[in-house]
Coordinates of C-alpha atoms in Angstrom, one line a residue:
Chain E
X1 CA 16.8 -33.7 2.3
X2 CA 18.7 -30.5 3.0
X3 CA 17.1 -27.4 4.5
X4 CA 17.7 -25.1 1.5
X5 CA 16.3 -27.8 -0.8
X6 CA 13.1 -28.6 2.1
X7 CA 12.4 -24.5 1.8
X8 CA 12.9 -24.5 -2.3
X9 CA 10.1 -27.8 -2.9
X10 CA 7.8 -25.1 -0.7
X11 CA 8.5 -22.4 -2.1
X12 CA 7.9 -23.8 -5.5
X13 CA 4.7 -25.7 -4.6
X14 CA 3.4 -22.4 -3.2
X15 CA 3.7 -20.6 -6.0
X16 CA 3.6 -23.4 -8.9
X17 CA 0.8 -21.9 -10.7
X18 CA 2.5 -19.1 -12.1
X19 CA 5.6 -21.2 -12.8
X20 CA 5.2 -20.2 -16.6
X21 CA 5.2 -17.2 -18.1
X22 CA 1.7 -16.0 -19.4
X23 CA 0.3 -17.1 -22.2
X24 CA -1.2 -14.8 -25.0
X25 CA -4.7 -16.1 -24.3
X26 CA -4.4 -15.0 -20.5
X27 CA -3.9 -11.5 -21.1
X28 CA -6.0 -9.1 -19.9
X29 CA -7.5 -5.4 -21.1
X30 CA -7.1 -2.2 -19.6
X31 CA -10.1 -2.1 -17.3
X32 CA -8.4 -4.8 -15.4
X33 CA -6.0 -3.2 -14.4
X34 CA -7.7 0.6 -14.2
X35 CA -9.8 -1.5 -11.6
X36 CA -7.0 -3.1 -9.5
X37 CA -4.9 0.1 -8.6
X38 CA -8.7 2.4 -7.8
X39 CA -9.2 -0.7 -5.6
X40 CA -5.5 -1.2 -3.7
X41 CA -4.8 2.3 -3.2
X42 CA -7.9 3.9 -1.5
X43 CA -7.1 2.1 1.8
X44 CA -7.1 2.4 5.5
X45 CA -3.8 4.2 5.3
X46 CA -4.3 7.2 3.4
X47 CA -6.6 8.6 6.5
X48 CA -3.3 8.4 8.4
X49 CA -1.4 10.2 5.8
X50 CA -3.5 13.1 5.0
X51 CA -4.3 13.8 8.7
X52 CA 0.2 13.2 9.2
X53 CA 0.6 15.6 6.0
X54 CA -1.1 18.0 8.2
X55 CA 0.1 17.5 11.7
X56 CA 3.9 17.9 9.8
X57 CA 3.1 21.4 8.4
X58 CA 2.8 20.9 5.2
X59 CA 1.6 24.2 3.3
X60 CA -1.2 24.1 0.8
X61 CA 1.7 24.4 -2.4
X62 CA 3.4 21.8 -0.8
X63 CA 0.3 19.5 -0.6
X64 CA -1.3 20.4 -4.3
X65 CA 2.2 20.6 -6.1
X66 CA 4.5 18.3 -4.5
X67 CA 1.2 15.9 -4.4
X68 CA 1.2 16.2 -8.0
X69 CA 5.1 15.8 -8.8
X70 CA 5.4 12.8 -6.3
X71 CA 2.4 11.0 -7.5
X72 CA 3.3 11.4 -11.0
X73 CA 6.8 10.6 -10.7
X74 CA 5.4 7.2 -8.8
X75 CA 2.9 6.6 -12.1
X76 CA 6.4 7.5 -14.5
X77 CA 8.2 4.5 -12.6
X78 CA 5.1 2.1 -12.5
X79 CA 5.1 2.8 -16.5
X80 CA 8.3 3.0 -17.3
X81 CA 10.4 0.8 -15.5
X82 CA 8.3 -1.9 -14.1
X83 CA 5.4 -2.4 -16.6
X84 CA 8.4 -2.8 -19.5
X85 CA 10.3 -5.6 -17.6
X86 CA 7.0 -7.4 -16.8
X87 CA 5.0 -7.8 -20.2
X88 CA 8.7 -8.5 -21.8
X89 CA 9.6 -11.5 -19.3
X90 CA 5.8 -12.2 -17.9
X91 CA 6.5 -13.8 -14.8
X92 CA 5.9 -13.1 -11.3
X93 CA 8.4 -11.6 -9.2
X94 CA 9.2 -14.3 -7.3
X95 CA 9.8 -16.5 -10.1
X96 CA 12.1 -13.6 -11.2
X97 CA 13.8 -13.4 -8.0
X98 CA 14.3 -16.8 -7.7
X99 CA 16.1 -17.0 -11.2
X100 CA 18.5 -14.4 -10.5
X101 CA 18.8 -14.6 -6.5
X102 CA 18.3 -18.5 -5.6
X103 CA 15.6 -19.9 -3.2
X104 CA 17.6 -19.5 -0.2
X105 CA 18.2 -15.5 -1.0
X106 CA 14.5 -15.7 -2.3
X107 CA 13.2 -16.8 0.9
X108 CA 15.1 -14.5 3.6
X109 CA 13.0 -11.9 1.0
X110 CA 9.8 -13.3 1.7
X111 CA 10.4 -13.9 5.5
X112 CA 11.6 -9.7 5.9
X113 CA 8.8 -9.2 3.6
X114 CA 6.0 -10.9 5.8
X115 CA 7.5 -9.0 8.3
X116 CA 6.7 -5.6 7.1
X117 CA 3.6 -7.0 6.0
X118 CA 2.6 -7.9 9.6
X119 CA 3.5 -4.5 10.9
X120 CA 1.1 -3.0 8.1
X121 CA -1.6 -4.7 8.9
X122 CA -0.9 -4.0 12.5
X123 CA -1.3 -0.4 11.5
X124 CA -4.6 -1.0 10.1
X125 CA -5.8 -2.9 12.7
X126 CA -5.0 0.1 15.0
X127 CA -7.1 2.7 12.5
X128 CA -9.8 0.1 12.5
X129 CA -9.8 0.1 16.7
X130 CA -10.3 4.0 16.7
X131 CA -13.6 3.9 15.2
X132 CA -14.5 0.4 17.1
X133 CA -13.2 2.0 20.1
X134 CA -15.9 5.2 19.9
X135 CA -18.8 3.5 21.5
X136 CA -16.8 2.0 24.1
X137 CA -15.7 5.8 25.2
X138 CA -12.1 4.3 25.0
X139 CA -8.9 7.1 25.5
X140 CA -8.1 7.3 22.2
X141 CA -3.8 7.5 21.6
X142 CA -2.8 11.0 20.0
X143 CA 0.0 12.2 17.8
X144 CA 2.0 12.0 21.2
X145 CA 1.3 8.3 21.7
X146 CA 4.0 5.7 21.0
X147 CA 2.7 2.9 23.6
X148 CA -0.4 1.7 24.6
X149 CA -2.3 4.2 26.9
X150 CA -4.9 2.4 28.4
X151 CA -6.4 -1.0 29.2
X152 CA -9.5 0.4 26.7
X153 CA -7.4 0.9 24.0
X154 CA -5.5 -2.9 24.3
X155 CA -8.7 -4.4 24.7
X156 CA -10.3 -2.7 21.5
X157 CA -7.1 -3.5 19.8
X158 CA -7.2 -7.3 20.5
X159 CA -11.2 -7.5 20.0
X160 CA -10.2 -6.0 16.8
X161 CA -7.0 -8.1 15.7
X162 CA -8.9 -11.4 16.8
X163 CA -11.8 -10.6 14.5
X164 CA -9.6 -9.6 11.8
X165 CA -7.4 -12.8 11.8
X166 CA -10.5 -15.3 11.9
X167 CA -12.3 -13.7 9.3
X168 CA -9.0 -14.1 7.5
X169 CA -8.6 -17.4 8.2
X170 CA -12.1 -18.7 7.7
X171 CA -13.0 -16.1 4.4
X172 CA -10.1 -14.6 2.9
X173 CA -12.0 -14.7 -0.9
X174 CA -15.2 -13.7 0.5
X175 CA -13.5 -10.7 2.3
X176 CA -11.3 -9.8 -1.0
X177 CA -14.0 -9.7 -2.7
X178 CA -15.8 -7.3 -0.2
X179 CA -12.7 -5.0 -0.5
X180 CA -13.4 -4.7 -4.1
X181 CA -17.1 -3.8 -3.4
X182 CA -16.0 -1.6 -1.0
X183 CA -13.7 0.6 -3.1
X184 CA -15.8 3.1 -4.8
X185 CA -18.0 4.1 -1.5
X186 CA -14.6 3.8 0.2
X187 CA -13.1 7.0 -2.2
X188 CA -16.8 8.7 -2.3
X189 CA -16.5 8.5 1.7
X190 CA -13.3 10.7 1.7
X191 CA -14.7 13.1 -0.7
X192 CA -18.2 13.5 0.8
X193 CA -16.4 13.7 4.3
X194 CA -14.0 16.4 3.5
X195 CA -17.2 18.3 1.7
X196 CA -19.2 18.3 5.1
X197 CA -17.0 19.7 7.1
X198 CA -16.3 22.8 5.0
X199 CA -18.7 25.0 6.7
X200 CA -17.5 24.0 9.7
X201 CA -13.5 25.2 8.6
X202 CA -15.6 28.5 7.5
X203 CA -15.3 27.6 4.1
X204 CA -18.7 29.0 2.5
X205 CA -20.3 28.7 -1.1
X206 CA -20.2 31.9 -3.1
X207 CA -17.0 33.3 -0.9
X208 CA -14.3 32.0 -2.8
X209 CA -12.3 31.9 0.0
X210 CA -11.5 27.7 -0.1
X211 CA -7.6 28.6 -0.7
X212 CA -7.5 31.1 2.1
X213 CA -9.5 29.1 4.5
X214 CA -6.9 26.0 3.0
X215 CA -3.7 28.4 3.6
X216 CA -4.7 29.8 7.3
X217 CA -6.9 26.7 9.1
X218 CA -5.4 23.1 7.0
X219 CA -2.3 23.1 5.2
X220 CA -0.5 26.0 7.5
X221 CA 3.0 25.2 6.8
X222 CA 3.2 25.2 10.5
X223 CA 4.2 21.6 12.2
X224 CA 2.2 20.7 15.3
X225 CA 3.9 20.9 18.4
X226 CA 6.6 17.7 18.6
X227 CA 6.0 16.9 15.1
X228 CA 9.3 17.5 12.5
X229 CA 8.4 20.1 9.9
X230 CA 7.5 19.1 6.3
X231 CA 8.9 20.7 3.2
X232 CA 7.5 20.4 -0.6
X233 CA 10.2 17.4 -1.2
X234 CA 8.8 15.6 1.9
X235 CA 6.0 15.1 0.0
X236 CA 7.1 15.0 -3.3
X237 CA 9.4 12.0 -2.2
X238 CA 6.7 10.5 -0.1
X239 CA 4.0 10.0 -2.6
X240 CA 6.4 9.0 -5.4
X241 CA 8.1 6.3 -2.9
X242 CA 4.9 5.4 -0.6
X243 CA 4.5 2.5 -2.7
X244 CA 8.1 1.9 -4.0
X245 CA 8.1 -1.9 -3.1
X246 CA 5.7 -2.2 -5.8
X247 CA 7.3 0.1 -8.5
X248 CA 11.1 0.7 -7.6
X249 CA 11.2 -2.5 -5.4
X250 CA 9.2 -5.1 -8.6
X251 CA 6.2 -6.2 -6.9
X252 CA 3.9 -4.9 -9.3
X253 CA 5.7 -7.4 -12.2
X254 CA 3.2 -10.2 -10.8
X255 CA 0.3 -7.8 -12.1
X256 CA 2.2 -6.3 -15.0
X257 CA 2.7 -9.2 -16.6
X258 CA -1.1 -10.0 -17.6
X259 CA -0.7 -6.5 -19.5
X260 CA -0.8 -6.1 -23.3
X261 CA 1.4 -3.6 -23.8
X262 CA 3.8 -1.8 -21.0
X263 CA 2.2 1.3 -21.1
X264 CA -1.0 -0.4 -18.7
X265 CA 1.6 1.2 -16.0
X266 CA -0.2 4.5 -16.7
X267 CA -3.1 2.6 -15.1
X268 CA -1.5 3.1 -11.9
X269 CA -2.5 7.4 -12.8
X270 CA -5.8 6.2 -11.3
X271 CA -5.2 4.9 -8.0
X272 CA -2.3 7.4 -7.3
X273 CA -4.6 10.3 -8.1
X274 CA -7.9 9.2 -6.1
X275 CA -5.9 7.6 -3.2
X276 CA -2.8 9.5 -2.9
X277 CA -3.9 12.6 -4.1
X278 CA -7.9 13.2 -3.6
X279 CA -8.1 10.8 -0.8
X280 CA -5.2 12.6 1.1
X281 CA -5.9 16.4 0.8
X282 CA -9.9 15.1 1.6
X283 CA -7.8 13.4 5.0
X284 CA -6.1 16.1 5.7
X285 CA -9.0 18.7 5.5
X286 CA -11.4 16.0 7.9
X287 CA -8.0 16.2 10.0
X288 CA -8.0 20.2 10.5
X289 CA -11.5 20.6 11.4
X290 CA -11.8 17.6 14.0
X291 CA -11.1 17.7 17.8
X292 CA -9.1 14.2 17.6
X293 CA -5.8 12.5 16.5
X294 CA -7.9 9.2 16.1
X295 CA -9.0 8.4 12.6
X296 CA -11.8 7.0 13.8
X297 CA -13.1 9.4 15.8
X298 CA -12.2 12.2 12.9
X299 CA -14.4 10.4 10.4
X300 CA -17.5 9.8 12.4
X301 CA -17.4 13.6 13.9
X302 CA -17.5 14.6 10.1
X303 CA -20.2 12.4 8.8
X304 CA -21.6 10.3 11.6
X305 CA -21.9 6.4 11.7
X306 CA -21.3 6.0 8.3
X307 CA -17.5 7.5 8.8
X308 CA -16.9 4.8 11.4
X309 CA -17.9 2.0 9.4
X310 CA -15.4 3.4 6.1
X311 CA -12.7 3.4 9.0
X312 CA -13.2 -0.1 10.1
X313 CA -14.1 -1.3 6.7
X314 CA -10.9 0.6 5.6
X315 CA -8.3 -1.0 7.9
X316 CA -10.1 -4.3 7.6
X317 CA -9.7 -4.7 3.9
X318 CA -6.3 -3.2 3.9
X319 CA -5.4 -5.8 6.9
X320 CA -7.2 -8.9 5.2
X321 CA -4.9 -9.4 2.1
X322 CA -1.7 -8.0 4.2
X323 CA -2.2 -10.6 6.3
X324 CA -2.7 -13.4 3.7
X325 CA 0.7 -12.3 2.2
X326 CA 2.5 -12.1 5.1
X327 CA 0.9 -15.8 6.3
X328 CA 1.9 -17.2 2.7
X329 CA 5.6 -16.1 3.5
X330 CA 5.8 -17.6 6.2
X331 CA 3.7 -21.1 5.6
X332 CA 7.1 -21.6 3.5
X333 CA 9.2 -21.0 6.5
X334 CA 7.4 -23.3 8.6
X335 CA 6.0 -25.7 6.6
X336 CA 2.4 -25.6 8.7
X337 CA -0.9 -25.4 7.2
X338 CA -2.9 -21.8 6.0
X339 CA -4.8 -21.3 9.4
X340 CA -1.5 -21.8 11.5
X341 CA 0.2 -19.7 9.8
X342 CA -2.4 -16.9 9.3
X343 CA -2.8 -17.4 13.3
X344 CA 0.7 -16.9 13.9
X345 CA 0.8 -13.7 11.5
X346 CA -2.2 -12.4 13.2
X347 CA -0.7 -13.2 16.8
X348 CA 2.2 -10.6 15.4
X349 CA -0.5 -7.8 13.8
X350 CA -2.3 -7.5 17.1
X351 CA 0.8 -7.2 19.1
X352 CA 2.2 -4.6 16.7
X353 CA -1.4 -3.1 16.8
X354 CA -1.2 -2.4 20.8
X355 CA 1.5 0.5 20.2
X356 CA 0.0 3.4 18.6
X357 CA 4.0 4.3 17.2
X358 CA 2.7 2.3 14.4
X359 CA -0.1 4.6 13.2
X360 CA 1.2 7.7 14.4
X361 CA 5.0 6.9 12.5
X362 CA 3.0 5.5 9.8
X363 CA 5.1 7.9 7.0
X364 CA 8.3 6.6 8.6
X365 CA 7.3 2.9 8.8
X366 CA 5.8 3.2 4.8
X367 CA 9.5 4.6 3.6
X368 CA 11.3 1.7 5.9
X369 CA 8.9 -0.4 4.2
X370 CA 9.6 0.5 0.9
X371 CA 13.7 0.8 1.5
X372 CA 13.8 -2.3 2.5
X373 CA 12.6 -4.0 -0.5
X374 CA 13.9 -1.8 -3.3
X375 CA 17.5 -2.7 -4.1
X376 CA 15.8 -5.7 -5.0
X377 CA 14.3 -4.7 -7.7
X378 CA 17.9 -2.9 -8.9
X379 CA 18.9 -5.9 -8.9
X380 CA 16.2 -7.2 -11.0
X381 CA 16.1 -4.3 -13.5
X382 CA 19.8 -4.7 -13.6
X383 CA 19.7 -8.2 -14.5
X384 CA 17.2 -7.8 -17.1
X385 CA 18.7 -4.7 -18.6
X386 CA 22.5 -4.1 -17.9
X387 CA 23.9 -7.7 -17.2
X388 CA 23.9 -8.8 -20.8
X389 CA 25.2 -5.6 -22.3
X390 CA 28.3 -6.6 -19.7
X391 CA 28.6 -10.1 -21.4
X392 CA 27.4 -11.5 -17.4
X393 CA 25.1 -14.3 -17.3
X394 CA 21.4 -13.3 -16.3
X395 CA 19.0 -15.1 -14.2
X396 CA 22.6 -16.5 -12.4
X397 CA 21.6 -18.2 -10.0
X398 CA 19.5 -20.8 -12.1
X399 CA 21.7 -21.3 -14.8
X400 CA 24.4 -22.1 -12.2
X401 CA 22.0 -24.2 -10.2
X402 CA 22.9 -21.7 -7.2
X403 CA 20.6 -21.3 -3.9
X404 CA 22.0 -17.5 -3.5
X405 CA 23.8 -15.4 -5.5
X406 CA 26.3 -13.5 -3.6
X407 CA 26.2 -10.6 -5.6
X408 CA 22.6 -9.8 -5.4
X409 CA 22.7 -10.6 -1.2
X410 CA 25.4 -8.3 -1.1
X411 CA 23.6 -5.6 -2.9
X412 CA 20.9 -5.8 -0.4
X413 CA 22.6 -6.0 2.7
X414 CA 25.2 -3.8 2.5
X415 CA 22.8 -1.1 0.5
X416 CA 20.5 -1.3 3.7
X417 CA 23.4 -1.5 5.9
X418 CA 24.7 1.8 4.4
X419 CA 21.2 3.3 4.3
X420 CA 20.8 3.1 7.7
X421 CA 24.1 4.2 8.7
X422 CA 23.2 7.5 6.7
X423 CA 19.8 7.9 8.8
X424 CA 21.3 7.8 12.2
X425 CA 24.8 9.5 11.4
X426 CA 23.8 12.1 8.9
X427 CA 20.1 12.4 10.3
X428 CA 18.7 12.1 6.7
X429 CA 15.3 11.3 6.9
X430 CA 14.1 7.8 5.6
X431 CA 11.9 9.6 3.1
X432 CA 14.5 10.9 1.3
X433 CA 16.8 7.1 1.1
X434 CA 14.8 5.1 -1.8
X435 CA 16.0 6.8 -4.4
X436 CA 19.4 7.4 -4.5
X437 CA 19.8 3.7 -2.8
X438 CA 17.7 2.3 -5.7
X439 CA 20.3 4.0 -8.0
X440 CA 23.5 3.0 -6.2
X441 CA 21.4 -1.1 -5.9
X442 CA 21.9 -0.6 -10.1
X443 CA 25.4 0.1 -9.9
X444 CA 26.9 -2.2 -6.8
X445 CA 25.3 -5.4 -8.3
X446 CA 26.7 -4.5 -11.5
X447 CA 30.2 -4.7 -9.6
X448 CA 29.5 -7.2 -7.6
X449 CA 28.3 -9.3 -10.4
X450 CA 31.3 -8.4 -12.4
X451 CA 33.7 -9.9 -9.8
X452 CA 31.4 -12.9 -8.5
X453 CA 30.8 -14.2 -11.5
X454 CA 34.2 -14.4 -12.9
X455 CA 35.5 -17.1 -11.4
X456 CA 32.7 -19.4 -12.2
X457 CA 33.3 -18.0 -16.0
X458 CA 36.7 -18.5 -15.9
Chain M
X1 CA -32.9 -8.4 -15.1
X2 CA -31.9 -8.6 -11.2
X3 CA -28.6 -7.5 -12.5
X4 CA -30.2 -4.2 -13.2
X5 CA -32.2 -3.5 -10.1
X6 CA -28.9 -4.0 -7.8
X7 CA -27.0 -1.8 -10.2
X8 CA -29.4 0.9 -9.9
X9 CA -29.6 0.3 -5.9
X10 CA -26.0 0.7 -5.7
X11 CA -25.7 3.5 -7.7
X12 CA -28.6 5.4 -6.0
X13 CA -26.7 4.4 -3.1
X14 CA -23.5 6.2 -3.9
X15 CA -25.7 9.2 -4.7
X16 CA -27.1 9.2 -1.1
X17 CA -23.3 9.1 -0.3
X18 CA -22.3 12.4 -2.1
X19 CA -24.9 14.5 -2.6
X20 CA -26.0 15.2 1.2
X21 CA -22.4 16.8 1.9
X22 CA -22.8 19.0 -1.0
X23 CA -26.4 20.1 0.2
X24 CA -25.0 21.2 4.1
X25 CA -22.4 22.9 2.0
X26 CA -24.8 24.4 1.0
X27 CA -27.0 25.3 3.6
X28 CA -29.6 23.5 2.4
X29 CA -29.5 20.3 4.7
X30 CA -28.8 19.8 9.1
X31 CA -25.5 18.6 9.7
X32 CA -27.9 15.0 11.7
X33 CA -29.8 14.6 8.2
X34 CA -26.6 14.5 6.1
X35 CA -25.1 11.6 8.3
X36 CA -28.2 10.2 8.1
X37 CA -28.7 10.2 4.4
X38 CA -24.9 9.4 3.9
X39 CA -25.6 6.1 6.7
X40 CA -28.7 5.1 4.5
X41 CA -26.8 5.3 1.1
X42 CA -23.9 3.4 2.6
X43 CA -26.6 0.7 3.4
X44 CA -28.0 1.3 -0.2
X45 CA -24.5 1.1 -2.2
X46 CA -23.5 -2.6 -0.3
X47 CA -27.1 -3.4 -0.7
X48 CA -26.9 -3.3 -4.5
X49 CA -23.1 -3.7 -4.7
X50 CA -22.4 -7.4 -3.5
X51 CA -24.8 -9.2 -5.6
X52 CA -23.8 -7.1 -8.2
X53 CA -19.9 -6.8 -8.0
X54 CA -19.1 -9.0 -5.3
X55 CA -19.7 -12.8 -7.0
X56 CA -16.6 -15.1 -8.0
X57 CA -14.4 -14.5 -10.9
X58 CA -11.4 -15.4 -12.1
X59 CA -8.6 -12.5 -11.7
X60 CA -5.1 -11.6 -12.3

């Protein structure tokens, strides 16, 4: 049996469940999915970002407004671009992929995807170590920190990365379960936190002075020393794109499709608005009064033991399910059993954990992340909505029996090829790429498409 | 009937989260009894919580 084929019987067996679309009788109400996007997106990262939003000068307009236009330009693309595709097709995104891309294209995806995924969990592993670190008296990294600056801090990382990966590997349900649990005191956490130390910011009841307090002693407009300074469209393209693998990039289609009706992607209004709104101006207000870069140690200065434990709780739940995905990935690439391969993605979370780069460039790594993935999903919306109209043949590479369609490789190599050539030629900042590379995805496989397929046609 | 006594825990819980911040905001409680009353309402909200949200179910 041939590689490709060996790597197609496992990626099918993986995922052979969902093989289908879903039936009438399995979809699923509104609550559902209110529920999943509160839970997902009050995690261990957004006490990075708010503290980040801060240390990068964003002004208090910036934060309110372009935390409003960002977050509901993210909820407009969860609603209206992939909520539509998924309740009309109702299958998961790899199925998707697979039909239009080909296992072998399919799986380099998963493997670049597992990737990322380990690197995220890394990052929460390292927000989880700040808080474990406290009692230990460990140097804690700070804004400065790209490597590992003491033995402290690599021991606490690796106490906290082997915990994480055997309670992954022995309890992943149990612990997914916790997460849930965990969400609503999670997002209370943030809000009582950011309450508490009000007085200490000089903020005081009956002295309406909240917004001057806000403009002089948070959101200064002011950059901290060595960090690049933040305008209003830093933010509004960060919170709109902080999750564009799951929007732009089609991840989301594997929930989507349990919906009724397409407009469930409004659903997504909740977790924007208490994670990436509430939950980072709350970050960013524990940020300005602490004495500490470390999440950890911000939180438990604010609101004692109780702080420390939402850290660690935090990065853990974020970490657990990161780090089933990313061992699922790669169980296909390797072809050993769920511990090994949970091991193996753990081994690579802890090592990432040791360098604080990953926490303190978390905004950078969460737009790599999310370019990465995205002309992807061009290609998918393109398939679904554009290569009909152009008499093309959708879902190519399964009518054609194909294990990878040229035309959708291409669009995500040289698309990320040419994004990165703008980022270290033309300086633009990563932030700013999604976008107009999701829109350029559309067109390129489109053309690619046009010429590829031809001579099979013909 | 157990279902409603872990509700209520949790939910007093979550109270004990909140409400403490919003007393030292106002002046009313020390900054070492807030974390205290925010530590025992953590305890309170998991307490209630995961017997009461945290058992098996099918999901999406």
């Amino acid at each position: 049996m041939s590689n490709a084929s060996t790597i197609s019987k496992r990626l099918d067996s993986l995922y052979e469940f969902d093989r289908e679309p879903v039936s009438r009788s399995k979809l699923q109400g509104i609550g559902n999915f209110l529920g999943i996007y509160a839970g997902e997106h009050v995690a261990g990262t957004e006490f990075v970002i708010g503290m980040l939003f801060v240390a990068h000068g964003v002004s208090v307009k910036d934060m309110f407004l372009g935390g409003l236009i960002g977050n509901l330009l993210a909820v407009g693309s969860w609603a209206f671009l992939t909520a539509p595709i998924a309740v009309r097709v109702r299958l998961s995104l790899y199925w998707q992929l697979k039909k239009i891309c080909g296992s072998l294209l399919v799986f380099i995806y998963n493997i670049v995807n597992a990737l990322m995924f380990c690197f995220l969990a890394g990052a929460m592993v390292a927000v989880a170590a700040t808080a474990v670190g406290i009692p230990f008296g460990i140097q804690m990294p700070s804004l400065q920190d790209l490597f590992p600056n003491s033995i402290g801090w690599v021991l606490t990382v690796m106490g906290v990365g082997i915990v994480i990966t055997a309670m992954a590997i022995l309890g992943f349900d149990a612990l997914a379960r916790f997460a849930k649990v965990a969400a609503p005191w999670m997002f209370l956490i943030f809000v009582t936190g950011a309450i508490a130390v009000l007085p200490k910011l000089g903020v005081t009841p009956g002295a309406s002075n909240f917004w001057e307090v806000a403009r002089e002693s948070i959101w200064t407009g002011v950059a901290l020393e060595g960090q690049s300074q933040f305008s209003i469209w830093h933010v509004i393209f960060f919170s709109w794109l902080a999750n564009a693998a799951m929007h732009l990039g089609m991840s989301d289609l594997t929930i989507f499709r349990y919906a009724r009706k397409w407009q469930y992607g409004f659903a997504s209004a909740v977790g924007m608005f208490m994670g990436h709104y509430v939950a980072w101006i709350a970050s960013g207000i524990l940020y300005a009064a602490a004495n500490s870069d470390a999440p950890g140690v911000v939180a438990y200065e604010a609101i004692g033991l109780a702080g420390a434990i939402c850290v660690v709780v935090a990065g853990w739940t974020t970490a657990n399910p990161t780090l089933y995905r990313a061992g699922m990935a790669l169980q296909v690439a390797s072809g050993w059993s769920r511990w090994k391969v949970t091991l193996l993605a753990g081994v690579i979370t802890t090592t990432a954990a040791l360098f604080p780069a990953l926490v303190m460039k978390l905004l950078d790594f969460v737009a790599l992340y999310g370019l990465v993935l995205i002309p992807m999903g061009a290609v998918i919306l393109a398939d679904h909505y554009f290569i009909p109209r152009l008499g093309l043949q959708q879902y190519y590479a399964d009518q054609k029996k194909i294990s990878f369609n040229l035309a959708a490789g291409a669009t995500w190599f040289i698309m990320l090829s040419l994004a990165l050539f703008i980022n270290f030629y033309f300086h633009v900042e990563l932030y700013f790429l999604p976008a107009p590379i999701w829109i350029i995805s559309l067109g390129a496989y489109l053309l690619f498409s046009r010429f590829y397929q031809k001579p099979v046609k013909a | 009937m157990m279902r409603y006594i872990y509700k209520i825990i949790a939910s007093a819980g979550l109270a004990l989260v909140l409400i403490p911040s919003v007393l030292h905001y106002m002046d009313i409680l020390g900054n070492d009894q807030m974390k205290t009353f925010i530590f025992l309402g953590t305890m309170l909200w998991f307490a209630g919580a995961i017997p009461w949200l945290g058992r098996k179910k099918k999901e999406i």
